[in-house]
Amino acid sequence: MTLTDFFIMAMVIIVVETVVGVAYSAPLILYRKKIKAEFVRGLKLFSSIILILVGLYIGYTAIGAQELLF
């Protein structure tokens, strides 16, 4: 792998990540005034609970992992 290949891959990753980020956030930016505050609060609570549950699941499934033992 040459330096040029690395540079091309880095540019592709940067462009793709930027486009995806803008595509995800553009609808929210355009319609944020039309979303009710109660819905946003509920969405924040729901997403927080989901993140906690995913973290607990990952932690629970890692308990028996032999790779984590020294």
CSV table of N, CA, C and O in Angstrom, one decimal:
chain,number,residue,atom,x,y,z
A,1,MET,N,0.8,-1.2,0.0
A,1,MET,CA,0.0,0.0,0.0
A,1,MET,C,0.9,1.2,0.0
A,1,MET,O,1.8,1.4,0.9
A,2,THR,N,0.7,2.1,-0.9
A,2,THR,CA,1.5,3.3,-1.1
A,2,THR,C,0.8,4.5,-0.3
A,2,THR,O,-0.3,4.4,0.1
A,3,LEU,N,1.5,5.5,-0.2
A,3,LEU,CA,1.0,6.7,0.4
A,3,LEU,C,-0.2,7.3,-0.4
A,3,LEU,O,-1.1,7.8,0.2
A,4,THR,N,-0.1,7.2,-1.7
A,4,THR,CA,-1.2,7.6,-2.5
A,4,THR,C,-2.5,6.8,-2.3
A,4,THR,O,-3.6,7.4,-2.2
A,5,ASP,N,-2.3,5.5,-2.1
A,5,ASP,CA,-3.5,4.7,-1.8
A,5,ASP,C,-4.1,5.0,-0.5
A,5,ASP,O,-5.3,5.1,-0.4
A,6,PHE,N,-3.3,5.2,0.5
A,6,PHE,CA,-3.7,5.7,1.8
A,6,PHE,C,-4.5,7.0,1.7
A,6,PHE,O,-5.5,7.1,2.3
A,7,PHE,N,-3.9,7.9,1.0
A,7,PHE,CA,-4.6,9.2,0.9
A,7,PHE,C,-5.9,9.1,0.2
A,7,PHE,O,-6.9,9.7,0.6
A,8,ILE,N,-6.0,8.3,-0.9
A,8,ILE,CA,-7.3,8.1,-1.6
A,8,ILE,C,-8.3,7.5,-0.7
A,8,ILE,O,-9.5,7.9,-0.6
A,9,MET,N,-7.9,6.4,0.1
A,9,MET,CA,-8.8,5.8,1.0
A,9,MET,C,-9.3,6.8,2.1
A,9,MET,O,-10.5,6.8,2.4
A,10,ALA,N,-8.4,7.6,2.6
A,10,ALA,CA,-8.8,8.5,3.6
A,10,ALA,C,-9.8,9.5,3.1
A,10,ALA,O,-10.8,9.9,3.7
A,11,MET,N,-9.6,10.0,1.9
A,11,MET,CA,-10.5,11.0,1.3
A,11,MET,C,-11.9,10.4,1.0
A,11,MET,O,-12.9,11.0,1.3
A,12,VAL,N,-11.9,9.1,0.6
A,12,VAL,CA,-13.2,8.5,0.3
A,12,VAL,C,-13.9,8.3,1.6
A,12,VAL,O,-15.1,8.6,1.7
A,13,ILE,N,-13.2,7.9,2.7
A,13,ILE,CA,-13.9,7.7,4.0
A,13,ILE,C,-14.4,9.1,4.5
A,13,ILE,O,-15.5,9.1,5.0
A,14,ILE,N,-13.6,10.1,4.4
A,14,ILE,CA,-14.1,11.4,4.9
A,14,ILE,C,-15.3,11.9,4.1
A,14,ILE,O,-16.3,12.4,4.7
A,15,VAL,N,-15.3,11.8,2.8
A,15,VAL,CA,-16.4,12.2,2.0
A,15,VAL,C,-17.7,11.4,2.3
A,15,VAL,O,-18.8,12.0,2.5
A,16,VAL,N,-17.5,10.1,2.4
A,16,VAL,CA,-18.7,9.2,2.7
A,16,VAL,C,-19.3,9.5,4.1
A,16,VAL,O,-20.5,9.7,4.3
A,17,GLU,N,-18.4,9.7,5.1
A,17,GLU,CA,-18.9,10.0,6.4
A,17,GLU,C,-19.6,11.4,6.5
A,17,GLU,O,-20.6,11.5,7.2
A,18,THR,N,-19.1,12.3,5.7
A,18,THR,CA,-19.7,13.6,5.7
A,18,THR,C,-21.0,13.6,5.0
A,18,THR,O,-22.0,14.1,5.6
A,19,VAL,N,-21.1,12.9,3.9
A,19,VAL,CA,-22.4,12.8,3.2
A,19,VAL,C,-23.5,12.1,4.1
A,19,VAL,O,-24.6,12.5,4.2
A,20,VAL,N,-23.1,11.0,4.7
A,20,VAL,CA,-24.0,10.3,5.5
A,20,VAL,C,-24.4,11.1,6.7
A,20,VAL,O,-25.6,11.2,7.1
A,21,GLY,N,-23.5,11.8,7.3
A,21,GLY,CA,-23.9,12.7,8.5
A,21,GLY,C,-24.8,13.8,8.1
A,21,GLY,O,-25.8,14.0,8.8
A,22,VAL,N,-24.6,14.4,7.0
A,22,VAL,CA,-25.5,15.5,6.5
A,22,VAL,C,-26.8,14.9,6.1
A,22,VAL,O,-27.9,15.5,6.4
A,23,ALA,N,-26.9,13.7,5.5
A,23,ALA,CA,-28.1,13.1,5.1
A,23,ALA,C,-29.0,12.7,6.3
A,23,ALA,O,-30.2,12.8,6.3
A,24,TYR,N,-28.3,12.3,7.4
A,24,TYR,CA,-29.1,12.0,8.6
A,24,TYR,C,-29.6,13.2,9.3
A,24,TYR,O,-30.7,13.2,9.9
A,25,SER,N,-28.8,14.2,9.4
A,25,SER,CA,-29.2,15.4,10.2
A,25,SER,C,-30.0,16.5,9.4
A,25,SER,O,-30.6,17.3,10.0
A,26,ALA,N,-29.9,16.4,8.1
A,26,ALA,CA,-30.7,17.5,7.3
A,26,ALA,C,-32.2,17.5,7.6
A,26,ALA,O,-32.7,18.5,7.8
A,27,PRO,N,-32.9,16.3,7.6
A,27,PRO,CA,-34.3,16.4,7.9
A,27,PRO,C,-34.6,16.9,9.3
A,27,PRO,O,-35.6,17.7,9.5
A,28,LEU,N,-33.8,16.6,10.2
A,28,LEU,CA,-34.0,17.1,11.6
A,28,LEU,C,-33.7,18.6,11.7
A,28,LEU,O,-34.5,19.3,12.4
A,29,ILE,N,-32.8,19.1,11.0
A,29,ILE,CA,-32.5,20.5,10.9
A,29,ILE,C,-33.6,21.3,10.3
A,29,ILE,O,-34.1,22.3,10.7
A,30,LEU,N,-34.2,20.7,9.2
A,30,LEU,CA,-35.2,21.4,8.4
A,30,LEU,C,-36.6,21.4,9.2
A,30,LEU,O,-37.3,22.3,9.1
A,31,TYR,N,-36.8,20.3,9.9
A,31,TYR,CA,-38.1,20.2,10.6
A,31,TYR,C,-38.1,20.2,12.1
A,31,TYR,O,-39.1,19.9,12.7
A,32,ARG,N,-37.1,20.8,12.7
A,32,ARG,CA,-37.0,20.8,14.1
A,32,ARG,C,-38.0,21.7,14.8
A,32,ARG,O,-38.4,21.4,15.9
A,33,LYS,N,-38.4,22.7,14.1
A,33,LYS,CA,-39.5,23.6,14.7
A,33,LYS,C,-40.8,22.9,14.7
A,33,LYS,O,-41.7,23.3,15.5
A,34,LYS,N,-41.1,21.9,13.9
A,34,LYS,CA,-42.4,21.3,13.8
A,34,LYS,C,-42.5,20.1,14.7
A,34,LYS,O,-43.6,19.6,14.9
A,35,ILE,N,-41.5,19.7,15.3
A,35,ILE,CA,-41.5,18.6,16.3
A,35,ILE,C,-41.8,19.1,17.7
A,35,ILE,O,-41.2,20.0,18.1
A,36,LYS,N,-42.8,18.4,18.3
A,36,LYS,CA,-43.2,18.9,19.6
A,36,LYS,C,-42.1,18.5,20.7
A,36,LYS,O,-41.4,17.5,20.6
A,37,ALA,N,-42.0,19.4,21.7
A,37,ALA,CA,-41.0,19.2,22.7
A,37,ALA,C,-41.3,17.9,23.5
A,37,ALA,O,-40.3,17.3,23.9
A,38,GLU,N,-42.5,17.6,23.7
A,38,GLU,CA,-42.8,16.3,24.4
A,38,GLU,C,-42.3,15.1,23.7
A,38,GLU,O,-41.8,14.2,24.3
A,39,PHE,N,-42.4,15.2,22.4
A,39,PHE,CA,-41.9,14.0,21.5
A,39,PHE,C,-40.4,13.9,21.6
A,39,PHE,O,-39.9,12.8,21.7
A,40,VAL,N,-39.8,15.1,21.6
A,40,VAL,CA,-38.3,15.1,21.7
A,40,VAL,C,-37.8,14.5,23.0
A,40,VAL,O,-36.9,13.7,23.1
A,41,ARG,N,-38.5,14.9,24.1
A,41,ARG,CA,-38.2,14.4,25.4
A,41,ARG,C,-38.4,12.9,25.5
A,41,ARG,O,-37.6,12.2,26.1
A,42,GLY,N,-39.5,12.4,25.0
A,42,GLY,CA,-39.8,11.0,24.9
A,42,GLY,C,-38.7,10.2,24.1
A,42,GLY,O,-38.3,9.1,24.5
A,43,LEU,N,-38.4,10.8,23.0
A,43,LEU,CA,-37.4,10.2,22.1
A,43,LEU,C,-36.0,10.1,22.8
A,43,LEU,O,-35.3,9.1,22.7
A,44,LYS,N,-35.6,11.2,23.5
A,44,LYS,CA,-34.4,11.2,24.3
A,44,LYS,C,-34.4,10.1,25.4
A,44,LYS,O,-33.4,9.4,25.5
A,45,LEU,N,-35.5,10.0,26.1
A,45,LEU,CA,-35.6,9.0,27.1
A,45,LEU,C,-35.6,7.6,26.5
A,45,LEU,O,-34.8,6.7,27.0
A,46,PHE,N,-36.3,7.3,25.4
A,46,PHE,CA,-36.3,6.0,24.7
A,46,PHE,C,-34.9,5.7,24.2
A,46,PHE,O,-34.4,4.6,24.5
A,47,SER,N,-34.2,6.6,23.6
A,47,SER,CA,-32.9,6.3,23.1
A,47,SER,C,-31.9,6.1,24.2
A,47,SER,O,-31.0,5.2,24.1
A,48,SER,N,-32.0,6.8,25.3
A,48,SER,CA,-31.1,6.5,26.5
A,48,SER,C,-31.3,5.1,27.0
A,48,SER,O,-30.4,4.4,27.4
A,49,ILE,N,-32.6,4.7,27.2
A,49,ILE,CA,-32.9,3.4,27.7
A,49,ILE,C,-32.3,2.3,26.8
A,49,ILE,O,-31.7,1.3,27.2
A,50,ILE,N,-32.5,2.5,25.5
A,50,ILE,CA,-32.0,1.6,24.5
A,50,ILE,C,-30.5,1.5,24.6
A,50,ILE,O,-29.9,0.4,24.6
A,51,LEU,N,-29.8,2.6,24.7
A,51,LEU,CA,-28.3,2.6,24.8
A,51,LEU,C,-27.9,1.8,26.0
A,51,LEU,O,-26.9,1.1,26.0
A,52,ILE,N,-28.6,2.1,27.2
A,52,ILE,CA,-28.2,1.4,28.4
A,52,ILE,C,-28.4,-0.1,28.3
A,52,ILE,O,-27.6,-0.9,28.7
A,53,LEU,N,-29.6,-0.5,27.7
A,53,LEU,CA,-29.8,-1.9,27.5
A,53,LEU,C,-28.8,-2.6,26.6
A,53,LEU,O,-28.4,-3.7,26.8
A,54,VAL,N,-28.4,-1.9,25.5
A,54,VAL,CA,-27.4,-2.5,24.6
A,54,VAL,C,-26.1,-2.6,25.3
A,54,VAL,O,-25.4,-3.7,25.2
A,55,GLY,N,-25.7,-1.7,26.1
A,55,GLY,CA,-24.5,-1.8,26.9
A,55,GLY,C,-24.5,-2.9,27.9
A,55,GLY,O,-23.6,-3.6,28.1
A,56,LEU,N,-25.7,-3.1,28.6
A,56,LEU,CA,-25.8,-4.2,29.5
A,56,LEU,C,-25.8,-5.5,28.8
A,56,LEU,O,-25.2,-6.5,29.3
A,57,TYR,N,-26.4,-5.6,27.6
A,57,TYR,CA,-26.3,-6.8,26.9
A,57,TYR,C,-24.9,-7.2,26.5
A,57,TYR,O,-24.5,-8.3,26.6
A,58,ILE,N,-24.2,-6.2,26.0
A,58,ILE,CA,-22.8,-6.4,25.6
A,58,ILE,C,-22.0,-6.9,26.8
A,58,ILE,O,-21.2,-7.8,26.7
A,59,GLY,N,-22.2,-6.2,27.9
A,59,GLY,CA,-21.4,-6.6,29.1
A,59,GLY,C,-21.8,-8.0,29.6
A,59,GLY,O,-20.9,-8.7,30.0
A,60,TYR,N,-23.1,-8.3,29.5
A,60,TYR,CA,-23.5,-9.6,30.0
A,60,TYR,C,-23.0,-10.7,29.1
A,60,TYR,O,-22.5,-11.8,29.6
A,61,THR,N,-22.9,-10.5,27.8
A,61,THR,CA,-22.4,-11.5,26.9
A,61,THR,C,-20.9,-11.6,26.9
A,61,THR,O,-20.4,-12.6,26.5
A,62,ALA,N,-20.2,-10.6,27.4
A,62,ALA,CA,-18.8,-10.7,27.5
A,62,ALA,C,-18.3,-11.3,28.8
A,62,ALA,O,-17.1,-11.6,29.0
A,63,ILE,N,-19.2,-11.6,29.7
A,63,ILE,CA,-18.8,-12.2,31.0
A,63,ILE,C,-18.1,-13.5,30.8
A,63,ILE,O,-17.1,-13.8,31.5
A,64,GLY,N,-18.6,-14.4,30.0
A,64,GLY,CA,-18.0,-15.7,29.8
A,64,GLY,C,-16.9,-15.8,28.8
A,64,GLY,O,-16.4,-16.8,28.5
A,65,ALA,N,-16.5,-14.6,28.2
A,65,ALA,CA,-15.6,-14.6,27.1
A,65,ALA,C,-14.2,-15.0,27.7
A,65,ALA,O,-13.7,-14.4,28.6
A,66,GLN,N,-13.6,-16.0,27.0
A,66,GLN,CA,-12.3,-16.5,27.4
A,66,GLN,C,-11.2,-15.5,27.0
A,66,GLN,O,-10.1,-15.5,27.6
A,67,GLU,N,-11.4,-14.7,26.0
A,67,GLU,CA,-10.4,-13.7,25.5
A,67,GLU,C,-10.1,-12.7,26.6
A,67,GLU,O,-9.1,-12.0,26.5
A,68,LEU,N,-11.1,-12.4,27.5
A,68,LEU,CA,-10.9,-11.3,28.5
A,68,LEU,C,-10.1,-11.8,29.7
A,68,LEU,O,-9.7,-11.0,30.5
A,69,LEU,N,-9.9,-13.1,29.8
A,69,LEU,CA,-9.2,-13.6,30.9
A,69,LEU,C,-7.7,-13.5,30.6
A,69,LEU,O,-7.2,-13.7,29.5
A,70,PHE,N,-6.9,-13.3,31.7
A,70,PHE,CA,-5.5,-13.1,31.5
A,70,PHE,C,-4.8,-14.4,31.6
A,70,PHE,O,-4.9,-15.3,32.3
